[in-house]
Structure formats: C-alpha cells, structure tokens
mmCIF file of the C-alpha atoms, coordinates in Angstrom:
data_MODEL
# 
_entry.id   MODEL 
# 
loop_
_atom_site.group_PDB 
_atom_site.id 
_atom_site.type_symbol 
_atom_site.label_atom_id 
_atom_site.label_alt_id 
_atom_site.label_comp_id 
_atom_site.label_asym_id 
_atom_site.label_entity_id 
_atom_site.label_seq_id 
_atom_site.pdbx_PDB_ins_code 
_atom_site.Cartn_x 
_atom_site.Cartn_y 
_atom_site.Cartn_z 
_atom_site.occupancy 
_atom_site.B_iso_or_equiv 
_atom_site.pdbx_formal_charge 
_atom_site.auth_seq_id 
_atom_site.auth_comp_id 
_atom_site.auth_asym_id 
_atom_site.auth_atom_id 
_atom_site.pdbx_PDB_model_num 
ATOM 1   C CA . MET A 1 1   ? -12.724 -9.690  -17.469 1.00 0.00 ? 1   MET A CA 1 
ATOM 2   C CA . PHE A 1 2   ? -11.879 -5.790  -17.230 1.00 0.00 ? 2   PHE A CA 1 
ATOM 3   C CA . VAL A 1 3   ? -11.422 -5.836  -13.533 1.00 0.00 ? 3   VAL A CA 1 
ATOM 4   C CA . GLN A 1 4   ? -8.962  -8.847  -13.722 1.00 0.00 ? 4   GLN A CA 1 
ATOM 5   C CA . TRP A 1 5   ? -6.895  -6.996  -16.367 1.00 0.00 ? 5   TRP A CA 1 
ATOM 6   C CA . PHE A 1 6   ? -6.845  -3.669  -14.652 1.00 0.00 ? 6   PHE A CA 1 
ATOM 7   C CA . TRP A 1 7   ? -6.274  -5.320  -11.557 1.00 0.00 ? 7   TRP A CA 1 
ATOM 8   C CA . ARG A 1 8   ? -3.144  -7.476  -12.813 1.00 0.00 ? 8   ARG A CA 1 
ATOM 9   C CA . LYS A 1 9   ? -1.729  -3.832  -14.138 1.00 0.00 ? 9   LYS A CA 1 
ATOM 10  C CA . ARG A 1 10  ? -2.117  -1.966  -10.942 1.00 0.00 ? 10  ARG A CA 1 
ATOM 11  C CA . MET A 1 11  ? -0.505  -4.581  -8.506  1.00 0.00 ? 11  MET A CA 1 
ATOM 12  C CA . ALA A 1 12  ? 2.225   -5.035  -11.269 1.00 0.00 ? 12  ALA A CA 1 
ATOM 13  C CA . LYS A 1 13  ? 2.854   -1.053  -11.045 1.00 0.00 ? 13  LYS A CA 1 
ATOM 14  C CA . VAL A 1 14  ? 2.321   -1.219  -7.245  1.00 0.00 ? 14  VAL A CA 1 
ATOM 15  C CA . ALA A 1 15  ? 5.223   -4.120  -6.749  1.00 0.00 ? 15  ALA A CA 1 
ATOM 16  C CA . GLU A 1 16  ? 7.302   -2.536  -8.713  1.00 0.00 ? 16  GLU A CA 1 
ATOM 17  C CA . ALA A 1 17  ? 7.143   0.841   -7.297  1.00 0.00 ? 17  ALA A CA 1 
ATOM 18  C CA . PHE A 1 18  ? 7.759   -0.844  -3.801  1.00 0.00 ? 18  PHE A CA 1 
ATOM 19  C CA . GLU A 1 19  ? 10.783  -2.859  -5.009  1.00 0.00 ? 19  GLU A CA 1 
ATOM 20  C CA . ALA A 1 20  ? 12.332  0.192   -6.559  1.00 0.00 ? 20  ALA A CA 1 
ATOM 21  C CA . ARG A 1 21  ? 11.545  2.008   -3.505  1.00 0.00 ? 21  ARG A CA 1 
ATOM 22  C CA . ASP A 1 22  ? 9.489   4.931   -5.183  1.00 0.00 ? 22  ASP A CA 1 
ATOM 23  C CA . ALA A 1 23  ? 7.472   6.702   -3.303  1.00 0.00 ? 23  ALA A CA 1 
ATOM 24  C CA . ASP A 1 24  ? 6.347   9.224   -5.986  1.00 0.00 ? 24  ASP A CA 1 
ATOM 25  C CA . ARG A 1 25  ? 5.923   6.316   -8.803  1.00 0.00 ? 25  ARG A CA 1 
ATOM 26  C CA . LEU A 1 26  ? 3.450   4.852   -5.937  1.00 0.00 ? 26  LEU A CA 1 
ATOM 27  C CA . ALA A 1 27  ? 1.723   8.418   -5.555  1.00 0.00 ? 27  ALA A CA 1 
ATOM 28  C CA . ALA A 1 28  ? 0.983   8.713   -8.845  1.00 0.00 ? 28  ALA A CA 1 
ATOM 29  C CA . LEU A 1 29  ? -1.496  5.914   -8.571  1.00 0.00 ? 29  LEU A CA 1 
ATOM 30  C CA . TRP A 1 30  ? -3.256  8.011   -5.703  1.00 0.00 ? 30  TRP A CA 1 
ATOM 31  C CA . PRO A 1 31  ? -5.943  10.617  -5.918  1.00 0.00 ? 31  PRO A CA 1 
ATOM 32  C CA . ASP A 1 32  ? -5.239  14.051  -3.905  1.00 0.00 ? 32  ASP A CA 1 
ATOM 33  C CA . ASP A 1 33  ? -7.859  12.665  -1.331  1.00 0.00 ? 33  ASP A CA 1 
ATOM 34  C CA . PHE A 1 34  ? -5.996  9.372   -0.985  1.00 0.00 ? 34  PHE A CA 1 
ATOM 35  C CA . VAL A 1 35  ? -5.746  7.779   2.491   1.00 0.00 ? 35  VAL A CA 1 
ATOM 36  C CA . LEU A 1 36  ? -3.317  5.428   3.936   1.00 0.00 ? 36  LEU A CA 1 
ATOM 37  C CA . GLU A 1 37  ? -3.635  3.589   7.160   1.00 0.00 ? 37  GLU A CA 1 
ATOM 38  C CA . PHE A 1 38  ? -1.260  1.266   9.170   1.00 0.00 ? 38  PHE A CA 1 
ATOM 39  C CA . PRO A 1 39  ? -2.677  -0.663  12.213  1.00 0.00 ? 39  PRO A CA 1 
ATOM 40  C CA . PRO A 1 40  ? -1.876  0.027   15.663  1.00 0.00 ? 40  PRO A CA 1 
ATOM 41  C CA . GLY A 1 41  ? 1.217   -1.300  17.411  1.00 0.00 ? 41  GLY A CA 1 
ATOM 42  C CA . THR A 1 42  ? 3.094   -0.201  14.426  1.00 0.00 ? 42  THR A CA 1 
ATOM 43  C CA . PRO A 1 43  ? 5.698   3.161   14.304  1.00 0.00 ? 43  PRO A CA 1 
ATOM 44  C CA . MET A 1 44  ? 3.391   4.245   11.288  1.00 0.00 ? 44  MET A CA 1 
ATOM 45  C CA . ALA A 1 45  ? 0.009   3.582   12.831  1.00 0.00 ? 45  ALA A CA 1 
ATOM 46  C CA . GLY A 1 46  ? -2.682  5.748   12.038  1.00 0.00 ? 46  GLY A CA 1 
ATOM 47  C CA . GLU A 1 47  ? -4.279  7.383   9.396   1.00 0.00 ? 47  GLU A CA 1 
ATOM 48  C CA . TRP A 1 48  ? -2.143  9.359   6.768   1.00 0.00 ? 48  TRP A CA 1 
ATOM 49  C CA . ARG A 1 49  ? -4.603  11.552  4.858   1.00 0.00 ? 49  ARG A CA 1 
ATOM 50  C CA . GLY A 1 50  ? -3.881  12.975  1.819   1.00 0.00 ? 50  GLY A CA 1 
ATOM 51  C CA . ARG A 1 51  ? -1.662  11.898  -1.043  1.00 0.00 ? 51  ARG A CA 1 
ATOM 52  C CA . SER A 1 52  ? 1.041   14.502  0.525   1.00 0.00 ? 52  SER A CA 1 
ATOM 53  C CA . ALA A 1 53  ? 1.393   12.667  3.746   1.00 0.00 ? 53  ALA A CA 1 
ATOM 54  C CA . ALA A 1 54  ? 0.834   9.254   2.418   1.00 0.00 ? 54  ALA A CA 1 
ATOM 55  C CA . THR A 1 55  ? 4.016   10.124  -0.041  1.00 0.00 ? 55  THR A CA 1 
ATOM 56  C CA . GLU A 1 56  ? 5.856   11.180  3.497   1.00 0.00 ? 56  GLU A CA 1 
ATOM 57  C CA . ILE A 1 57  ? 5.203   8.283   5.388   1.00 0.00 ? 57  ILE A CA 1 
ATOM 58  C CA . MET A 1 58  ? 5.712   5.873   2.280   1.00 0.00 ? 58  MET A CA 1 
ATOM 59  C CA . ARG A 1 59  ? 9.347   7.892   1.859   1.00 0.00 ? 59  ARG A CA 1 
ATOM 60  C CA . ALA A 1 60  ? 10.272  7.237   5.101   1.00 0.00 ? 60  ALA A CA 1 
ATOM 61  C CA . ILE A 1 61  ? 9.489   3.368   4.801   1.00 0.00 ? 61  ILE A CA 1 
ATOM 62  C CA . PHE A 1 62  ? 11.238  2.834   1.691   1.00 0.00 ? 62  PHE A CA 1 
ATOM 63  C CA . ALA A 1 63  ? 14.783  4.836   3.078   1.00 0.00 ? 63  ALA A CA 1 
ATOM 64  C CA . HIS A 1 64  ? 14.224  2.718   6.141   1.00 0.00 ? 64  HIS A CA 1 
ATOM 65  C CA . ASN A 1 65  ? 14.650  -0.383  3.514   1.00 0.00 ? 65  ASN A CA 1 
ATOM 66  C CA . ALA A 1 66  ? 17.536  -1.091  1.414   1.00 0.00 ? 66  ALA A CA 1 
ATOM 67  C CA . SER A 1 67  ? 15.586  -3.483  -0.661  1.00 0.00 ? 67  SER A CA 1 
ATOM 68  C CA . MET A 1 68  ? 11.908  -4.779  -0.826  1.00 0.00 ? 68  MET A CA 1 
ATOM 69  C CA . ARG A 1 69  ? 9.953   -7.593  -2.444  1.00 0.00 ? 69  ARG A CA 1 
ATOM 70  C CA . LEU A 1 70  ? 6.200   -8.148  -2.913  1.00 0.00 ? 70  LEU A CA 1 
ATOM 71  C CA . THR A 1 71  ? 4.472   -10.882 -4.353  1.00 0.00 ? 71  THR A CA 1 
ATOM 72  C CA . VAL A 1 72  ? 0.374   -11.188 -4.814  1.00 0.00 ? 72  VAL A CA 1 
ATOM 73  C CA . GLN A 1 73  ? -0.744  -14.410 -3.116  1.00 0.00 ? 73  GLN A CA 1 
ATOM 74  C CA . GLY A 1 74  ? -4.548  -14.062 -3.351  1.00 0.00 ? 74  GLY A CA 1 
ATOM 75  C CA . VAL A 1 75  ? -6.968  -11.226 -4.786  1.00 0.00 ? 75  VAL A CA 1 
ATOM 76  C CA . ALA A 1 76  ? -10.720 -10.834 -4.030  1.00 0.00 ? 76  ALA A CA 1 
ATOM 77  C CA . ILE A 1 77  ? -12.696 -8.104  -5.023  1.00 0.00 ? 77  ILE A CA 1 
ATOM 78  C CA . ASP A 1 78  ? -16.238 -6.640  -4.488  1.00 0.00 ? 78  ASP A CA 1 
ATOM 79  C CA . HIS A 1 79  ? -18.600 -5.551  -7.563  1.00 0.00 ? 79  HIS A CA 1 
ATOM 80  C CA . PRO A 1 80  ? -15.830 -5.999  -10.168 1.00 0.00 ? 80  PRO A CA 1 
ATOM 81  C CA . TRP A 1 81  ? -18.323 -5.137  -12.704 1.00 0.00 ? 81  TRP A CA 1 
ATOM 82  C CA . SER A 1 82  ? -18.795 -1.536  -11.677 1.00 0.00 ? 82  SER A CA 1 
ATOM 83  C CA . PRO A 1 83  ? -19.045 0.689   -14.373 1.00 0.00 ? 83  PRO A CA 1 
ATOM 84  C CA . THR A 1 84  ? -18.218 3.527   -12.535 1.00 0.00 ? 84  THR A CA 1 
ATOM 85  C CA . GLY A 1 85  ? -14.567 2.175   -11.153 1.00 0.00 ? 85  GLY A CA 1 
ATOM 86  C CA . THR A 1 86  ? -15.981 1.408   -7.222  1.00 0.00 ? 86  THR A CA 1 
ATOM 87  C CA . PHE A 1 87  ? -15.331 -1.536  -5.755  1.00 0.00 ? 87  PHE A CA 1 
ATOM 88  C CA . LYS A 1 88  ? -13.493 -2.880  -2.699  1.00 0.00 ? 88  LYS A CA 1 
ATOM 89  C CA . ALA A 1 89  ? -10.472 -4.952  -3.293  1.00 0.00 ? 89  ALA A CA 1 
ATOM 90  C CA . PHE A 1 90  ? -8.625  -7.292  -0.898  1.00 0.00 ? 90  PHE A CA 1 
ATOM 91  C CA . VAL A 1 91  ? -4.813  -8.331  -1.673  1.00 0.00 ? 91  VAL A CA 1 
ATOM 92  C CA . GLU A 1 92  ? -2.667  -10.872 0.086   1.00 0.00 ? 92  GLU A CA 1 
ATOM 93  C CA . TRP A 1 93  ? 1.134   -9.995  -0.309  1.00 0.00 ? 93  TRP A CA 1 
ATOM 94  C CA . ALA A 1 94  ? 4.069   -11.897 0.599   1.00 0.00 ? 94  ALA A CA 1 
ATOM 95  C CA . ALA A 1 95  ? 6.809   -9.456  1.503   1.00 0.00 ? 95  ALA A CA 1 
ATOM 96  C CA . VAL A 1 96  ? 10.614  -9.403  2.117   1.00 0.00 ? 96  VAL A CA 1 
ATOM 97  C CA . ALA A 1 97  ? 12.202  -6.161  3.251   1.00 0.00 ? 97  ALA A CA 1 
ATOM 98  C CA . ARG A 1 98  ? 15.972  -5.898  4.213   1.00 0.00 ? 98  ARG A CA 1 
ATOM 99  C CA . SER A 1 99  ? 16.385  -2.665  6.608   1.00 0.00 ? 99  SER A CA 1 
ATOM 100 C CA . VAL A 1 100 ? 19.434  -0.399  5.886   1.00 0.00 ? 100 VAL A CA 1 
ATOM 101 C CA . ASP A 1 101 ? 20.858  -2.053  9.100   1.00 0.00 ? 101 ASP A CA 1 
ATOM 102 C CA . GLY A 1 102 ? 19.913  -5.738  7.755   1.00 0.00 ? 102 GLY A CA 1 
ATOM 103 C CA . HIS A 1 103 ? 17.166  -6.757  9.428   1.00 0.00 ? 103 HIS A CA 1 
ATOM 104 C CA . VAL A 1 104 ? 15.405  -8.947  6.956   1.00 0.00 ? 104 VAL A CA 1 
ATOM 105 C CA . LEU A 1 105 ? 11.399  -8.887  7.705   1.00 0.00 ? 105 LEU A CA 1 
ATOM 106 C CA . THR A 1 106 ? 9.495   -11.525 5.732   1.00 0.00 ? 106 THR A CA 1 
ATOM 107 C CA . GLY A 1 107 ? 5.919   -12.140 6.092   1.00 0.00 ? 107 GLY A CA 1 
ATOM 108 C CA . THR A 1 108 ? 2.232   -11.795 5.000   1.00 0.00 ? 108 THR A CA 1 
ATOM 109 C CA . PHE A 1 109 ? -0.061  -8.843  4.781   1.00 0.00 ? 109 PHE A CA 1 
ATOM 110 C CA . ILE A 1 110 ? -3.367  -7.969  3.541   1.00 0.00 ? 110 ILE A CA 1 
ATOM 111 C CA . MET A 1 111 ? -4.296  -4.727  1.817   1.00 0.00 ? 111 MET A CA 1 
ATOM 112 C CA . ALA A 1 112 ? -7.906  -3.615  1.896   1.00 0.00 ? 112 ALA A CA 1 
ATOM 113 C CA . LEU A 1 113 ? -8.697  -0.767  -0.801  1.00 0.00 ? 113 LEU A CA 1 
ATOM 114 C CA . ASP A 1 114 ? -11.215 1.311   -1.495  1.00 0.00 ? 114 ASP A CA 1 
ATOM 115 C CA . PHE A 1 115 ? -11.762 2.494   -4.992  1.00 0.00 ? 115 PHE A CA 1 
ATOM 116 C CA . ARG A 1 116 ? -13.497 5.398   -6.482  1.00 0.00 ? 116 ARG A CA 1 
ATOM 117 C CA . ARG A 1 117 ? -13.218 6.008   -10.523 1.00 0.00 ? 117 ARG A CA 1 
ATOM 118 C CA . TRP A 1 118 ? -10.454 3.393   -10.574 1.00 0.00 ? 118 TRP A CA 1 
ATOM 119 C CA . LYS A 1 119 ? -8.305  4.857   -8.149  1.00 0.00 ? 119 LYS A CA 1 
ATOM 120 C CA . ALA A 1 120 ? -7.664  3.568   -4.678  1.00 0.00 ? 120 ALA A CA 1 
ATOM 121 C CA . VAL A 1 121 ? -8.891  6.027   -2.209  1.00 0.00 ? 121 VAL A CA 1 
ATOM 122 C CA . ARG A 1 122 ? -8.128  4.640   0.855   1.00 0.00 ? 122 ARG A CA 1 
ATOM 123 C CA . ASN A 1 123 ? -5.646  1.683   1.659   1.00 0.00 ? 123 ASN A CA 1 
ATOM 124 C CA . ARG A 1 124 ? -5.958  -0.334  4.988   1.00 0.00 ? 124 ARG A CA 1 
ATOM 125 C CA . ASP A 1 125 ? -2.997  -2.580  5.972   1.00 0.00 ? 125 ASP A CA 1 
ATOM 126 C CA . HIS A 1 126 ? -3.345  -5.215  7.975   1.00 0.00 ? 126 HIS A CA 1 
ATOM 127 C CA . PHE A 1 127 ? -0.455  -7.343  9.393   1.00 0.00 ? 127 PHE A CA 1 
ATOM 128 C CA . PHE A 1 128 ? -0.322  -10.776 10.596  1.00 0.00 ? 128 PHE A CA 1 
ATOM 129 C CA . ASP A 1 129 ? 2.582   -10.356 12.972  1.00 0.00 ? 129 ASP A CA 1 
ATOM 130 C CA . VAL A 1 130 ? 2.380   -6.728  14.222  1.00 0.00 ? 130 VAL A CA 1 
ATOM 131 C CA . PRO A 1 131 ? 5.303   -7.449  16.686  1.00 0.00 ? 131 PRO A CA 1 
ATOM 132 C CA . GLN A 1 132 ? 7.424   -8.488  13.872  1.00 0.00 ? 132 GLN A CA 1 
ATOM 133 C CA . ILE A 1 133 ? 6.714   -5.273  11.945  1.00 0.00 ? 133 ILE A CA 1 
ATOM 134 C CA . ALA A 1 134 ? 6.931   -3.028  15.069  1.00 0.00 ? 134 ALA A CA 1 
ATOM 135 C CA . ALA A 1 135 ? 10.673  -4.443  15.479  1.00 0.00 ? 135 ALA A CA 1 
ATOM 136 C CA . HIS A 1 136 ? 11.818  -4.297  11.994  1.00 0.00 ? 136 HIS A CA 1 
ATOM 137 C CA . TYR A 1 137 ? 10.442  -0.485  11.898  1.00 0.00 ? 137 TYR A CA 1 
ATOM 138 C CA . ALA A 1 138 ? 11.505  0.534   15.554  1.00 0.00 ? 138 ALA A CA 1 
ATOM 139 C CA . GLY A 1 139 ? 13.929  3.131   14.165  1.00 0.00 ? 139 GLY A CA 1 
ATOM 140 C CA . LEU A 1 140 ? 11.607  4.585   11.279  1.00 0.00 ? 140 LEU A CA 1 
ATOM 141 C CA . GLN A 1 141 ? 11.988  8.177   11.016  1.00 0.00 ? 141 GLN A CA 1 
ATOM 142 C CA . VAL A 1 142 ? 8.325   8.699   10.681  1.00 0.00 ? 142 VAL A CA 1 
ATOM 143 C CA . PRO A 1 143 ? 7.477   12.206  9.115   1.00 0.00 ? 143 PRO A CA 1 
ATOM 144 C CA . SER A 1 144 ? 5.545   14.914  10.902  1.00 0.00 ? 144 SER A CA 1 
ATOM 145 C CA . ARG A 1 145 ? 1.789   14.721  10.893  1.00 0.00 ? 145 ARG A CA 1 
ATOM 146 C CA . GLN A 1 146 ? 1.841   18.085  10.152  1.00 0.00 ? 146 GLN A CA 1 
ATOM 147 C CA . THR A 1 147 ? 2.306   17.201  6.287   1.00 0.00 ? 147 THR A CA 1 
ATOM 148 C CA . VAL A 1 148 ? -1.415  15.982  6.607   1.00 0.00 ? 148 VAL A CA 1 
ATOM 149 C CA . ALA A 1 149 ? -3.295  18.419  4.369   1.00 0.00 ? 149 ALA A CA 1 
# 
C-alpha cells in the first residue's frame, strides 16, 4: 500500500533528523505554513506557526539535548487511500533524550499530524507525562514568538 510505504520513509526521515538534532533537515519536510503545537505545562507550549518559527523552537530543543533517540511504537492513518495526500496520522513514539546537563528523559508521546499534498501541515504533540517533560526542558531557551510569520 502506497501510504504505508510513504509513511515508513517519512518517519525514518523524522527519526534521523531528531537523532542528528538537525532542525533544518526536519524543516525540509514542512511547507511554509506548517504549525507545530506543544501541550500546556511545557516551556514550549502553544503553537509555533510557520516553518521558520517551528524550525527555531526545534533548534532550541535540539540545542538543549546532547542526544535524542526516537522509535516508532505504532501508527494509525485516517483515509490512507487519499489521492490528494490529505489525511490524518497518529504516531506513537518511544523517546530517550539526554540534555546537555546530563538529565535523561524517557517516555512516550503521540504526534497527531494533518497532511495535505503529502506534507505535514500541522503537528500536535501529546505527552503522557507533562511534568516529566516540563522538568527536562525547564532550562530550555525558548525563542521569541516574534519569529512567527
């Protein structure tokens, strides 16, 4: 099935970008109007609108961590036969991140993605343990929201 092939390739690129801590490689997967959303209770909470703003928050997250590893645990796709590449996808990830100060974060999170023309146009992260995420990113240097286009 084309969508599963597409999905495996796309998620491999996402995991590679995270593990390389390469915001530009990740941003290459997004259109200009991309929206990245983090849940309340985290230092990066809210919407980061536009590829530029989303790239800046990802640069900050990557700079905060000395290493990151993501492993896909499960995938669900709504309307996998869309000829226009318009569908929703839900990905469960297992994550391990080591901050530059040595704090290790392990946990699971869900990405809820909206796709249009085979590109993710919105990504909403959902964390199972928001206090743990907030503690890990307590010292995160959050970029100004002024970068939002």
